[in-house]
CSV table of C-alpha atoms in Angstrom, one decimal:
chain,number,residue,atom,x,y,z
A,1,MET,CA,16.8,-1.7,-13.2
A,2,ASP,CA,17.2,-5.6,-12.0
A,3,GLY,CA,14.7,-7.0,-9.8
A,4,TYR,CA,11.8,-9.1,-9.7
A,5,LYS,CA,8.6,-9.2,-11.5
A,6,THR,CA,5.6,-9.5,-10.5
A,7,PRO,CA,2.8,-11.4,-12.4
A,8,LEU,CA,1.5,-7.8,-13.8
A,9,TYR,CA,4.7,-6.4,-14.4
A,10,GLU,CA,4.1,-6.3,-18.3
A,11,ARG,CA,0.4,-4.6,-17.6
A,12,HIS,CA,2.5,-2.1,-15.8
A,13,LEU,CA,4.6,-1.3,-18.9
A,14,GLN,CA,1.2,-1.5,-21.1
A,15,LEU,CA,-0.3,1.0,-18.6
A,16,LYS,CA,2.9,2.8,-18.8
A,17,ALA,CA,4.1,2.8,-15.0
A,18,LYS,CA,6.8,4.5,-13.6
A,19,ILE,CA,8.7,1.7,-12.5
A,20,ALA,CA,11.2,1.6,-9.4
A,21,PRO,CA,12.9,-1.3,-7.2
A,22,PHE,CA,10.8,-2.1,-4.3
A,23,ALA,CA,12.3,-4.3,-1.2
A,24,GLY,CA,14.2,-6.0,-4.6
A,25,TRP,CA,11.1,-5.8,-6.8
A,26,LEU,CA,10.8,-3.3,-9.6
A,27,MET,CA,6.9,-2.1,-8.6
A,28,PRO,CA,4.7,0.7,-10.4
A,29,ILE,CA,5.4,3.6,-8.6
A,30,GLN,CA,2.2,5.6,-11.0
A,31,TYR,CA,0.6,5.5,-13.4
A,32,THR,CA,-0.5,9.3,-13.9
A,33,SER,CA,-0.4,11.0,-10.8
A,34,ILE,CA,0.2,9.9,-7.3
A,35,LEU,CA,-2.0,12.5,-6.2
A,36,GLU,CA,-4.9,12.2,-8.9
A,37,GLU,CA,-4.5,7.9,-7.4
A,38,HIS,CA,-4.3,8.6,-4.0
A,39,ARG,CA,-7.8,10.8,-4.7
A,40,TRP,CA,-9.3,8.1,-6.7
A,41,THR,CA,-9.2,5.7,-3.7
A,42,ARG,CA,-10.1,8.1,-1.3
A,43,THR,CA,-13.3,8.9,-3.6
A,44,GLN,CA,-13.7,5.6,-5.9
A,45,CYS,CA,-12.1,2.5,-5.8
A,46,SER,CA,-8.5,1.5,-7.1
A,47,LEU,CA,-6.8,-1.3,-7.8
A,48,PHE,CA,-3.1,-2.3,-6.2
A,49,ASP,CA,-0.7,-5.3,-7.3
A,50,THR,CA,0.1,-6.4,-4.1
A,51,CYS,CA,2.0,-9.7,-5.5
A,52,HIS,CA,5.7,-8.9,-3.8
A,53,MET,CA,4.5,-9.3,-0.4
A,54,GLY,CA,4.9,-12.5,1.1
A,55,GLU,CA,2.7,-15.9,1.9
A,56,ILE,CA,3.6,-18.2,4.2
A,57,LEU,CA,1.1,-21.2,5.1
A,58,ILE,CA,1.5,-23.4,7.8
A,59,SER,CA,-0.3,-27.0,8.6
A,60,GLY,CA,-0.7,-27.9,12.3
A,61,SER,CA,-2.5,-27.4,15.5
A,62,LEU,CA,-2.1,-23.9,16.9
A,63,ASN,CA,0.5,-25.5,20.0
A,64,GLU,CA,1.7,-28.7,18.5
A,65,SER,CA,3.5,-26.0,15.7
A,66,GLY,CA,4.7,-23.6,17.4
A,67,LEU,CA,2.9,-20.6,15.9
A,68,ASP,CA,1.8,-19.1,18.9
A,69,LYS,CA,4.9,-18.8,20.5
A,70,VAL,CA,6.4,-17.2,17.1
A,71,VAL,CA,3.7,-14.0,17.0
A,72,THR,CA,2.6,-11.9,18.9
A,73,MET,CA,-1.1,-11.5,18.8
A,74,ASN,CA,-4.1,-13.6,20.3
A,75,LEU,CA,-4.6,-16.6,18.1
A,76,LYS,CA,-5.8,-19.0,20.6
A,77,ASP,CA,-9.2,-17.0,20.4
A,78,LEU,CA,-9.3,-16.4,16.9
A,79,PRO,CA,-11.7,-18.2,15.2
A,80,ILE,CA,-11.8,-19.7,11.3
A,81,GLY,CA,-12.2,-16.8,8.6
A,82,ARG,CA,-10.5,-14.0,10.7
A,83,CYS,CA,-7.7,-12.6,10.2
A,84,ALA,CA,-5.2,-10.9,13.1
A,85,TYR,CA,-2.4,-8.3,13.0
A,86,GLY,CA,0.9,-8.5,14.8
A,87,PHE,CA,4.2,-9.4,15.2
A,88,MET,CA,7.7,-11.5,15.0
A,89,LEU,CA,9.6,-10.9,17.6
A,90,ASN,CA,13.5,-11.3,17.9
A,91,GLU,CA,14.6,-12.5,21.7
A,92,ARG,CA,15.3,-8.6,21.9
A,93,GLY,CA,11.9,-7.7,21.5
A,94,GLY,CA,12.6,-5.7,17.9
A,95,ILE,CA,10.4,-6.6,15.2
A,96,ILE,CA,11.5,-9.4,12.9
A,97,ASP,CA,8.4,-8.5,10.6
A,98,ASP,CA,4.8,-7.4,11.2
A,99,LEU,CA,1.9,-9.7,10.0
A,100,ILE,CA,-1.2,-10.4,9.6
A,101,VAL,CA,-2.5,-13.9,10.3
A,102,TYR,CA,-5.2,-15.7,8.4
A,103,LYS,CA,-6.7,-18.4,10.4
A,104,LEU,CA,-8.3,-20.8,7.7
A,105,ALA,CA,-8.6,-24.6,9.7
A,106,GLU,CA,-8.4,-25.4,12.7
A,107,ASP,CA,-4.9,-27.2,11.4
A,108,LYS,CA,-4.1,-24.7,8.6
A,109,TRP,CA,-2.9,-20.9,8.4
A,110,MET,CA,-1.7,-18.3,6.5
A,111,LEU,CA,0.6,-15.6,7.2
A,112,VAL,CA,1.0,-12.6,5.2
A,113,VAL,CA,4.7,-10.7,5.6
A,114,ASN,CA,6.2,-7.9,4.1
A,115,ALA,CA,8.7,-8.6,1.2
A,116,GLY,CA,11.9,-7.3,2.2
A,117,PRO,CA,12.4,-9.7,5.1
A,118,LEU,CA,10.3,-12.5,3.2
A,119,GLU,CA,14.3,-14.6,3.2
A,120,LYS,CA,14.4,-13.5,7.3
A,121,ASP,CA,10.7,-14.5,8.5
A,122,VAL,CA,10.9,-18.3,6.5
A,123,ALA,CA,14.6,-18.5,7.9
A,124,HIS,CA,13.0,-17.7,11.5
A,125,LEU,CA,10.2,-19.7,11.0
A,126,LYS,CA,12.0,-23.0,10.2
A,127,LYS,CA,13.6,-22.8,13.4
A,128,HIS,CA,10.8,-22.7,15.4
A,129,ILE,CA,7.7,-24.2,13.2
A,130,LYS,CA,7.5,-27.6,14.2
A,131,THR,CA,5.1,-29.0,11.6
A,132,GLY,CA,4.0,-28.6,8.0
A,133,LEU,CA,5.4,-24.9,6.4
A,134,LYS,CA,5.2,-23.8,2.9
A,135,ASN,CA,6.1,-20.9,1.5
A,136,VAL,CA,3.7,-19.9,-1.3
A,137,SER,CA,4.8,-16.4,-2.0
A,138,SER,CA,6.0,-16.9,-6.1
A,139,GLU,CA,2.9,-19.1,-6.8
A,140,THR,CA,0.6,-16.9,-5.3
A,141,ALA,CA,-0.7,-13.2,-6.4
A,142,LYS,CA,-2.1,-10.1,-4.6
A,143,LEU,CA,-4.5,-8.0,-5.4
A,144,ASP,CA,-6.1,-5.4,-3.8
A,145,LEU,CA,-9.6,-3.6,-4.9
A,146,GLN,CA,-9.1,-0.3,-2.4
A,147,GLY,CA,-11.9,2.6,-1.9
A,148,PRO,CA,-15.5,3.7,-0.7
A,149,PHE,CA,-17.0,2.2,-4.0
A,150,SER,CA,-15.4,-1.1,-3.7
A,151,ARG,CA,-18.0,-3.4,-1.9
A,152,GLU,CA,-20.4,-2.0,-4.7
A,153,ILE,CA,-18.1,-2.5,-7.6
A,154,LEU,CA,-16.8,-6.2,-6.5
A,155,LYS,CA,-20.8,-7.1,-6.1
A,156,GLN,CA,-21.2,-7.7,-10.0
A,157,TRP,CA,-18.7,-9.9,-10.3
A,158,VAL,CA,-19.2,-11.7,-6.9
A,159,THR,CA,-22.7,-12.4,-6.1
A,160,SER,CA,-22.7,-14.4,-3.2
A,161,LYS,CA,-24.5,-12.1,0.2
A,162,GLY,CA,-21.8,-13.2,2.3
A,163,LEU,CA,-20.0,-10.4,0.7
A,164,ASP,CA,-22.3,-7.5,2.5
A,165,LYS,CA,-21.4,-9.7,5.8
A,166,LEU,CA,-18.3,-9.9,5.4
A,167,LYS,CA,-17.1,-7.1,8.1
A,168,TYR,CA,-13.5,-6.1,8.6
A,169,TYR,CA,-10.2,-8.1,9.2
A,170,HIS,CA,-12.3,-10.9,8.4
A,171,PHE,CA,-12.2,-13.1,5.2
A,172,SER,CA,-13.9,-16.2,3.0
A,173,HIS,CA,-13.7,-18.0,-0.4
A,174,PHE,CA,-15.6,-16.8,-2.8
A,175,PRO,CA,-16.4,-18.0,-6.7
A,176,LEU,CA,-14.1,-15.3,-8.9
A,177,LEU,CA,-13.0,-16.6,-12.1
A,178,GLY,CA,-14.9,-19.9,-11.7
A,179,LYS,CA,-12.6,-20.6,-8.6
A,180,GLN,CA,-13.2,-20.5,-5.0
A,181,THR,CA,-10.9,-16.9,-3.8
A,182,LEU,CA,-10.1,-15.9,-1.0
A,183,ILE,CA,-11.1,-12.6,-0.1
A,184,SER,CA,-10.4,-10.8,3.2
A,185,ARG,CA,-11.5,-7.4,4.0
A,186,THR,CA,-8.2,-5.2,5.0
A,187,GLY,CA,-5.7,-3.2,3.3
A,188,TYR,CA,-3.5,-0.3,3.7
A,189,THR,CA,-5.1,2.5,2.5
A,190,GLY,CA,-7.7,3.5,5.6
A,191,GLU,CA,-10.6,3.1,2.8
A,192,LEU,CA,-13.6,0.3,2.4
A,193,GLY,CA,-11.1,-2.3,0.5
A,194,PHE,CA,-10.3,-6.4,0.1
A,195,GLU,CA,-7.4,-8.3,-1.0
A,196,PHE,CA,-7.7,-11.0,-2.9
A,197,TYR,CA,-5.1,-14.2,-2.9
A,198,VAL,CA,-5.2,-16.5,-6.5
A,199,PRO,CA,-2.7,-18.4,-8.3
A,200,ALA,CA,0.1,-16.4,-10.0
A,201,SER,CA,-0.9,-18.0,-13.8
A,202,LYS,CA,-4.4,-15.7,-12.6
A,203,ALA,CA,-3.1,-12.8,-11.5
A,204,GLU,CA,-3.5,-11.2,-15.5
A,205,ASP,CA,-7.2,-12.4,-15.7
A,206,LEU,CA,-8.2,-11.2,-12.4
A,207,TRP,CA,-6.3,-7.6,-13.1
A,208,GLU,CA,-8.3,-7.0,-16.2
A,209,LEU,CA,-11.7,-8.0,-15.2
A,210,PHE,CA,-11.4,-5.7,-12.1
A,211,LEU,CA,-10.3,-3.0,-14.6
A,212,SER,CA,-13.4,-3.6,-16.8
A,213,ASP,CA,-15.0,-1.4,-15.4
A,214,LYS,CA,-14.0,1.8,-15.8
A,215,ARG,CA,-14.6,3.3,-12.1
A,216,VAL,CA,-12.2,0.9,-11.3
A,217,LYS,CA,-7.9,2.6,-11.6
A,218,PRO,CA,-4.6,1.7,-11.3
A,219,ALA,CA,-2.6,2.7,-8.2
A,220,GLY,CA,0.8,3.1,-7.3
A,221,LEU,CA,3.3,2.1,-4.5
A,222,GLY,CA,3.4,5.9,-4.6
A,223,ALA,CA,-0.3,6.4,-2.9
A,224,ARG,CA,0.0,3.0,-1.5
A,225,ASP,CA,2.4,5.5,0.9
A,226,THR,CA,1.0,8.8,0.8
A,227,LEU,CA,-2.7,6.5,2.1
A,228,ARG,CA,-1.4,4.3,4.5
A,229,LEU,CA,0.7,7.3,5.8
A,230,GLU,CA,-2.3,9.4,6.4
A,231,MET,CA,-3.8,6.8,8.5
A,232,GLY,CA,-0.7,6.7,10.7
A,233,TYR,CA,0.2,2.8,9.5
A,234,PRO,CA,3.7,2.1,10.2
A,235,LEU,CA,5.9,0.8,7.3
A,236,TYR,CA,8.0,-2.3,8.0
A,237,GLY,CA,11.8,-1.2,7.5
A,238,GLN,CA,10.8,2.7,8.5
A,239,ASP,CA,8.5,2.8,10.8
A,240,LEU,CA,9.2,-0.7,12.9
A,241,THR,CA,12.9,-2.1,12.3
A,242,GLU,CA,14.5,-4.8,14.6
A,243,ASP,CA,15.4,-2.5,16.6
A,244,THR,CA,12.2,-1.1,17.6
A,245,THR,CA,9.8,-2.7,20.5
A,246,PRO,CA,6.0,-2.9,19.9
A,247,LEU,CA,5.9,-1.0,23.4
A,248,GLU,CA,8.1,1.8,21.2
A,249,ALA,CA,6.1,1.5,18.4
A,250,GLY,CA,2.9,2.1,20.7
A,251,LEU,CA,1.4,-1.1,18.8
A,252,SER,CA,1.1,-3.5,22.6
A,253,ARG,CA,-2.4,-3.8,21.5
A,254,PHE,CA,-1.3,-6.2,19.1
A,255,VAL,CA,0.8,-8.1,21.7
A,256,ASP,CA,-0.9,-10.9,23.9
A,257,PHE,CA,0.6,-10.8,27.5
A,258,ASN,CA,-1.5,-13.8,28.6
A,259,LYS,CA,0.6,-16.1,26.4
A,260,ASP,CA,4.7,-17.2,25.7
A,261,PHE,CA,6.0,-16.2,22.7
A,262,ILE,CA,10.0,-15.0,21.6
A,263,GLY,CA,10.5,-11.5,22.9
A,264,LYS,CA,8.2,-11.9,26.0
A,265,ASP,CA,10.8,-11.2,28.8
A,266,ALA,CA,12.1,-8.4,26.5
A,267,LEU,CA,9.3,-6.4,26.3
A,268,LEU,CA,8.6,-6.9,30.0
A,269,LYS,CA,12.1,-6.0,31.2
A,270,GLN,CA,11.4,-2.9,29.4
A,271,LYS,CA,7.9,-2.5,30.5
A,272,LYS,CA,9.1,-2.2,33.8
A,273,VAL,CA,12.4,-0.3,32.8
A,274,GLY,CA,10.2,2.2,30.6
A,275,ILE,CA,10.8,3.2,27.3
A,276,THR,CA,13.1,5.9,26.0
A,277,LYS,CA,11.8,6.7,22.9
A,278,ARG,CA,8.2,6.4,20.8
A,279,LEU,CA,6.4,6.2,17.4
A,280,VAL,CA,4.8,9.8,17.1
A,281,GLY,CA,3.0,11.6,14.2
A,282,PHE,CA,3.2,15.2,13.6
A,283,VAL,CA,1.6,17.5,11.1
A,284,ALA,CA,3.6,20.3,9.4
A,285,ASP,CA,2.0,23.8,9.3
A,286,THR,CA,3.0,23.8,5.4
A,287,ARG,CA,2.8,22.0,2.5
A,288,ARG,CA,6.3,21.1,2.8
A,289,ALA,CA,7.1,17.5,3.2
A,290,PRO,CA,8.9,16.2,6.4
A,291,ARG,CA,11.3,13.3,5.0
A,292,HIS,CA,12.4,9.8,6.0
A,293,GLY,CA,15.9,10.7,7.9
A,294,TYR,CA,15.5,14.4,9.0
A,295,LYS,CA,15.9,15.3,12.5
A,296,ILE,CA,13.5,16.4,15.0
A,297,TRP,CA,14.1,19.0,17.4
A,298,ALA,CA,12.4,20.5,20.3
A,299,ASP,CA,13.3,23.1,23.5
A,300,ASN,CA,16.7,23.4,21.5
A,301,GLN,CA,17.7,20.1,21.3
A,302,GLU,CA,17.6,17.1,18.4
A,303,VAL,CA,14.7,14.7,20.7
A,304,GLY,CA,14.1,12.4,17.4
A,305,LEU,CA,14.4,10.9,13.6
A,306,ILE,CA,11.8,11.0,11.2
A,307,THR,CA,11.3,6.9,9.9
A,308,SER,CA,8.2,8.6,7.2
A,309,GLY,CA,6.9,11.8,5.9
A,310,SER,CA,5.0,12.9,2.8
A,311,PHE,CA,2.9,15.5,1.4
A,312,ALA,CA,-0.3,14.7,2.7
A,313,PRO,CA,-2.8,14.7,0.4
A,314,SER,CA,-6.1,15.1,2.0
A,315,LEU,CA,-4.8,17.5,4.4
A,316,GLY,CA,-2.7,19.3,2.1
A,317,LYS,CA,-0.6,19.1,4.6
A,318,GLY,CA,3.5,17.7,5.4
A,319,ILE,CA,2.7,14.6,7.7
A,320,GLY,CA,5.2,12.1,9.1
A,321,MET,CA,6.1,9.8,11.6
A,322,GLY,CA,9.5,9.4,14.0
A,323,TYR,CA,10.6,7.9,17.2
A,324,VAL,CA,11.3,11.0,20.1
A,325,ASN,CA,12.4,11.6,23.4
A,326,THR,CA,9.6,9.6,25.6
A,327,GLU,CA,8.9,13.0,27.1
A,328,TYR,CA,8.2,14.8,24.0
A,329,ALA,CA,5.4,11.9,22.8
A,330,LYS,CA,2.4,13.9,23.6
A,331,ALA,CA,0.0,15.4,21.2
A,332,GLY,CA,0.2,19.1,21.0
A,333,GLN,CA,4.2,19.5,21.7
A,334,GLN,CA,5.2,21.4,19.0
A,335,ILE,CA,8.8,20.3,16.9
A,336,VAL,CA,11.2,21.3,14.9
A,337,ILE,CA,12.3,18.9,12.0
A,338,GLY,CA,15.1,19.7,9.7
A,339,ASP,CA,18.4,18.6,7.8
A,340,GLY,CA,20.5,21.4,8.2
A,341,ARG,CA,19.2,22.8,5.1
A,342,VAL,CA,15.4,22.4,5.6
A,343,GLU,CA,13.4,23.5,8.6
A,344,ILE,CA,9.8,23.0,9.1
A,345,LYS,CA,7.3,23.3,11.9
A,346,ALA,CA,5.1,21.3,13.2
A,347,VAL,CA,2.9,19.9,16.3
A,348,ILE,CA,3.0,16.3,17.2
A,349,ALA,CA,-0.6,15.0,16.6
A,350,LYS,CA,-3.2,11.9,17.3
A,351,ARG,CA,-3.2,9.5,14.4
A,352,PRO,CA,-5.1,8.9,12.1
A,353,PHE,CA,-4.4,12.0,10.3
A,354,TYR,CA,-6.9,11.6,7.8
A,355,LYS,CA,-10.4,11.3,9.4
A,356,GLY,CA,-12.6,10.6,6.6
A,357,GLY,CA,-12.2,7.0,5.6
A,358,SER,CA,-14.6,4.1,4.5
A,359,LEU,CA,-12.9,1.4,6.7
A,360,HIS,CA,-15.6,0.6,8.6
A,361,ILE,CA,-18.4,1.2,6.7
A,362,GLY,CA,-21.3,-1.6,7.0
K,1,MET,CA,7.9,16.7,-24.8
K,2,ASN,CA,7.2,20.5,-25.2
K,3,ILE,CA,10.6,22.5,-26.3
K,4,PRO,CA,9.0,25.9,-26.9
K,5,GLN,CA,11.4,27.9,-29.5
K,6,ASP,CA,11.9,30.5,-27.7
K,7,LEU,CA,13.6,29.7,-24.6
K,8,LEU,CA,17.1,28.8,-23.5
K,9,TYR,CA,18.0,25.4,-21.3
K,10,THR,CA,20.5,24.2,-18.7
K,11,LYS,CA,21.4,20.5,-18.4
K,12,GLU,CA,19.6,20.1,-14.8
K,13,HIS,CA,16.6,21.1,-16.8
K,14,GLU,CA,16.0,24.9,-16.0
K,15,TRP,CA,14.2,27.0,-18.9
K,16,ILE,CA,15.4,30.9,-19.2
K,17,LYS,CA,12.8,33.2,-21.8
K,18,ILE,CA,15.2,36.3,-22.0
K,19,GLU,CA,13.5,39.3,-22.4
K,20,GLY,CA,15.5,42.8,-22.7
K,21,ASN,CA,17.9,42.7,-19.4
K,22,LYS,CA,14.9,40.2,-17.8
K,23,GLY,CA,15.3,36.7,-18.0
K,24,LYS,CA,11.9,34.5,-16.9
K,25,VAL,CA,12.8,31.3,-15.0
K,26,GLY,CA,10.9,27.7,-14.6
K,27,ILE,CA,11.8,24.1,-15.0
K,28,THR,CA,11.4,22.5,-18.4
K,29,ASP,CA,8.4,19.9,-19.3
K,30,TYR,CA,11.0,17.3,-18.8
K,31,ALA,CA,11.4,18.1,-15.4
K,32,GLN,CA,7.9,18.2,-14.2
K,33,SER,CA,7.5,15.3,-16.0
K,34,ALA,CA,9.7,13.1,-14.1
K,35,LEU,CA,9.2,14.6,-10.5
K,36,GLY,CA,5.5,14.2,-10.8
K,37,ASP,CA,3.8,15.7,-8.6
K,38,VAL,CA,4.9,19.2,-7.1
K,39,THR,CA,3.5,19.6,-3.8
K,40,PHE,CA,5.7,22.3,-2.7
K,41,VAL,CA,8.1,25.4,-4.6
K,42,GLU,CA,10.4,26.7,-2.5
K,43,LEU,CA,11.2,30.1,-3.8
K,44,PRO,CA,13.3,32.7,-3.9
K,45,GLU,CA,13.5,36.1,-1.7
K,46,VAL,CA,12.9,39.0,-4.4
K,47,GLY,CA,16.3,40.9,-4.2
K,48,GLN,CA,18.7,37.3,-3.4
K,49,LYS,CA,21.5,37.3,-5.7
K,50,VAL,CA,21.8,34.3,-7.9
K,51,LYS,CA,24.6,33.3,-9.8
K,52,GLN,CA,24.9,30.9,-12.9
K,53,PHE,CA,24.5,27.2,-11.8
K,54,GLU,CA,23.9,27.7,-8.4
K,55,PRO,CA,20.6,26.5,-6.9
K,56,PHE,CA,18.3,29.9,-5.8
K,57,ALA,CA,15.1,27.3,-5.0
K,58,SER,CA,13.6,24.0,-4.8
K,59,VAL,CA,10.9,21.6,-5.9
K,60,GLU,CA,9.5,19.2,-4.0
K,61,SER,CA,7.3,16.4,-5.2
K,62,VAL,CA,5.3,13.3,-3.5
K,63,LYS,CA,8.8,11.3,-3.8
K,64,SER,CA,11.7,13.5,-4.0
K,65,VAL,CA,13.3,17.0,-3.0
K,66,SER,CA,15.3,18.8,-6.2
K,67,ASP,CA,17.1,22.1,-5.9
K,68,VAL,CA,16.2,24.6,-9.5
K,69,TYR,CA,19.5,25.9,-10.6
K,70,ALA,CA,19.7,29.7,-12.2
K,71,PRO,CA,20.1,29.8,-15.6
K,72,MET,CA,22.5,32.7,-15.4
K,73,SER,CA,23.0,35.4,-13.0
K,74,GLY,CA,21.7,38.1,-11.2
K,75,THR,CA,19.0,39.5,-8.8
K,76,VAL,CA,15.9,38.6,-8.1
K,77,VAL,CA,13.5,41.1,-9.1
K,78,GLU,CA,9.6,39.2,-8.9
K,79,ALA,CA,8.7,35.1,-7.7
K,80,ASN,CA,5.6,33.4,-8.7
K,81,GLU,CA,4.1,33.4,-5.5
K,82,ARG,CA,1.0,31.6,-6.9
K,83,LEU,CA,3.2,28.5,-6.2
K,84,GLU,CA,3.1,29.2,-2.3
K,85,GLN,CA,-1.0,27.5,-2.8
K,86,SER,CA,-0.8,25.9,-6.1
K,87,PRO,CA,2.0,23.9,-7.2
K,88,GLU,CA,0.7,22.2,-9.7
K,89,LEU,CA,1.0,24.5,-12.1
K,90,ILE,CA,4.5,23.7,-12.3
K,91,ASN,CA,2.9,20.5,-14.0
K,92,GLN,CA,0.1,21.6,-15.7
K,93,SER,CA,1.9,24.6,-16.9
K,94,PRO,CA,5.5,24.3,-17.2
K,95,TYR,CA,6.1,27.2,-19.5
K,96,GLU,CA,3.4,29.3,-18.7
K,97,GLU,CA,1.9,30.0,-15.5
K,98,GLY,CA,3.9,27.5,-13.8
K,99,TRP,CA,7.0,29.9,-14.1
K,100,ILE,CA,9.4,30.6,-10.8
K,101,ALA,CA,11.0,33.6,-10.7
K,102,THR,CA,12.1,36.5,-12.8
K,103,ILE,CA,16.0,38.0,-13.0
K,104,GLU,CA,17.6,40.8,-13.6
K,105,ILE,CA,20.2,39.5,-15.5
K,106,ALA,CA,23.5,40.3,-14.5
K,107,ASN,CA,25.8,39.3,-17.8
K,108,LEU,CA,24.0,38.9,-20.6
K,109,ALA,CA,27.1,37.1,-21.9
K,110,GLU,CA,26.3,33.8,-20.2
K,111,ARG,CA,23.8,33.1,-22.5
K,112,GLU,CA,26.6,32.2,-24.4
K,113,ASN,CA,26.7,28.9,-21.9
K,114,LEU,CA,22.9,27.6,-22.1
K,115,LEU,CA,21.5,25.0,-24.9
K,116,THR,CA,19.4,26.6,-27.5
K,117,PRO,CA,16.4,24.1,-27.9
K,118,GLU,CA,18.0,21.5,-30.6
K,119,ALA,CA,20.6,21.4,-28.2
K,120,TYR,CA,18.6,20.9,-25.2
K,121,LYS,CA,16.1,18.0,-27.5
K,122,ARG,CA,19.4,16.0,-28.6
K,123,TYR,CA,21.0,16.2,-25.2
K,124,LEU,CA,17.5,14.9,-23.8
K,125,GLU,CA,17.7,11.8,-26.4
K,126,GLU,CA,21.2,11.0,-25.3
K,127,GLU,CA,20.2,11.4,-21.5
K,128,ALA,CA,17.1,8.7,-22.3
């Protein structure tokens, strides 16, 4: 097996993780069991290695840098210490990547992007950013602590009262392992949780520190996928691609139409003409999982394609997401999913599929 | 890896326990471990005819869908319906409670095409 290794690769081997390639990286898929790791995250606290993700620093004010034009979210009104989710689009309005922008200072920003598209992201940014741009992905480690007990557990090491006040999609620097550490209240699981950005050389120390509390268990990308899917969070490369727009993905709330950005003309045109396909979520009437690539049928005709699907541990049923012709994109619509051999009955449903998450506690 | 002595095996990691003209069939400890958590089992129908080394059931885990191949030809006389609600039995007890089906064996001579426990163990070592 060939691929990049995160600074925690040896730890994963010691823990006897199942390793598999993901977006060019050799990542832990599971340590013991995807279902156990999923349930532990929903009820306790899990630790994820997300070092494969990319971090890009941009210096310069919003207007000087050109950043405002490259991403879709409203950054003008974003205070320092907040993060915002949005997209980088091509001229056709297709999604180059989805990302989170951290406003570190009036003239300093951090972009957190997906591992797969990192290189094309950097190339795209270099074309449009007029001030300083630095890809710090390889020297930055990212760890995620996620679960209803994550804050209580974290408090033994981060004693600042500020941790209690840290709201969803806010971040701050806290002393941890003797250094100021960027901690954001973000995640990809639907649970209360935090993401940590540290120098790659500190990754192992932080990993060991978190696992020194027996209430914290490592969780792999397998559980990360079932957790995000139960929340209906899209995954870049599957649910979002250069051939889908934020309108088709039903994510226009992350697009600020009051500003100028690359892809805006295409989106405005699409708005006027109307979209022909739309991303929907669905719940199967069986434990059998809809799978990426299966077709979606309704009224005896093919009406769409599945982009993500799995067994949902919290629901005990198959769930998935996919694009369907707009006329079928309504909650309650009965569909049949299959690949010619497998046939699954499902119904289009509102997301999140799992509604019991601790995401917004406090 | 647990490889019981009283069973015969296939290269696709199924086992069969032959008693008289009947054979109880499941997937091996190695197979369940490689699959990870089993989340769904498509059972064969009782009365269904099966052919040696052809798929007759399927097992889904969070990450994959895998065919289960019949170790011997015959007719399905019983399917383990507990797996419909509790597919995790395959992980917890692959050789006992996680059995998939019982087949009435058409031709006992087909057992010659199967692996003994020793041969299956060697096969796993070569695969690794």
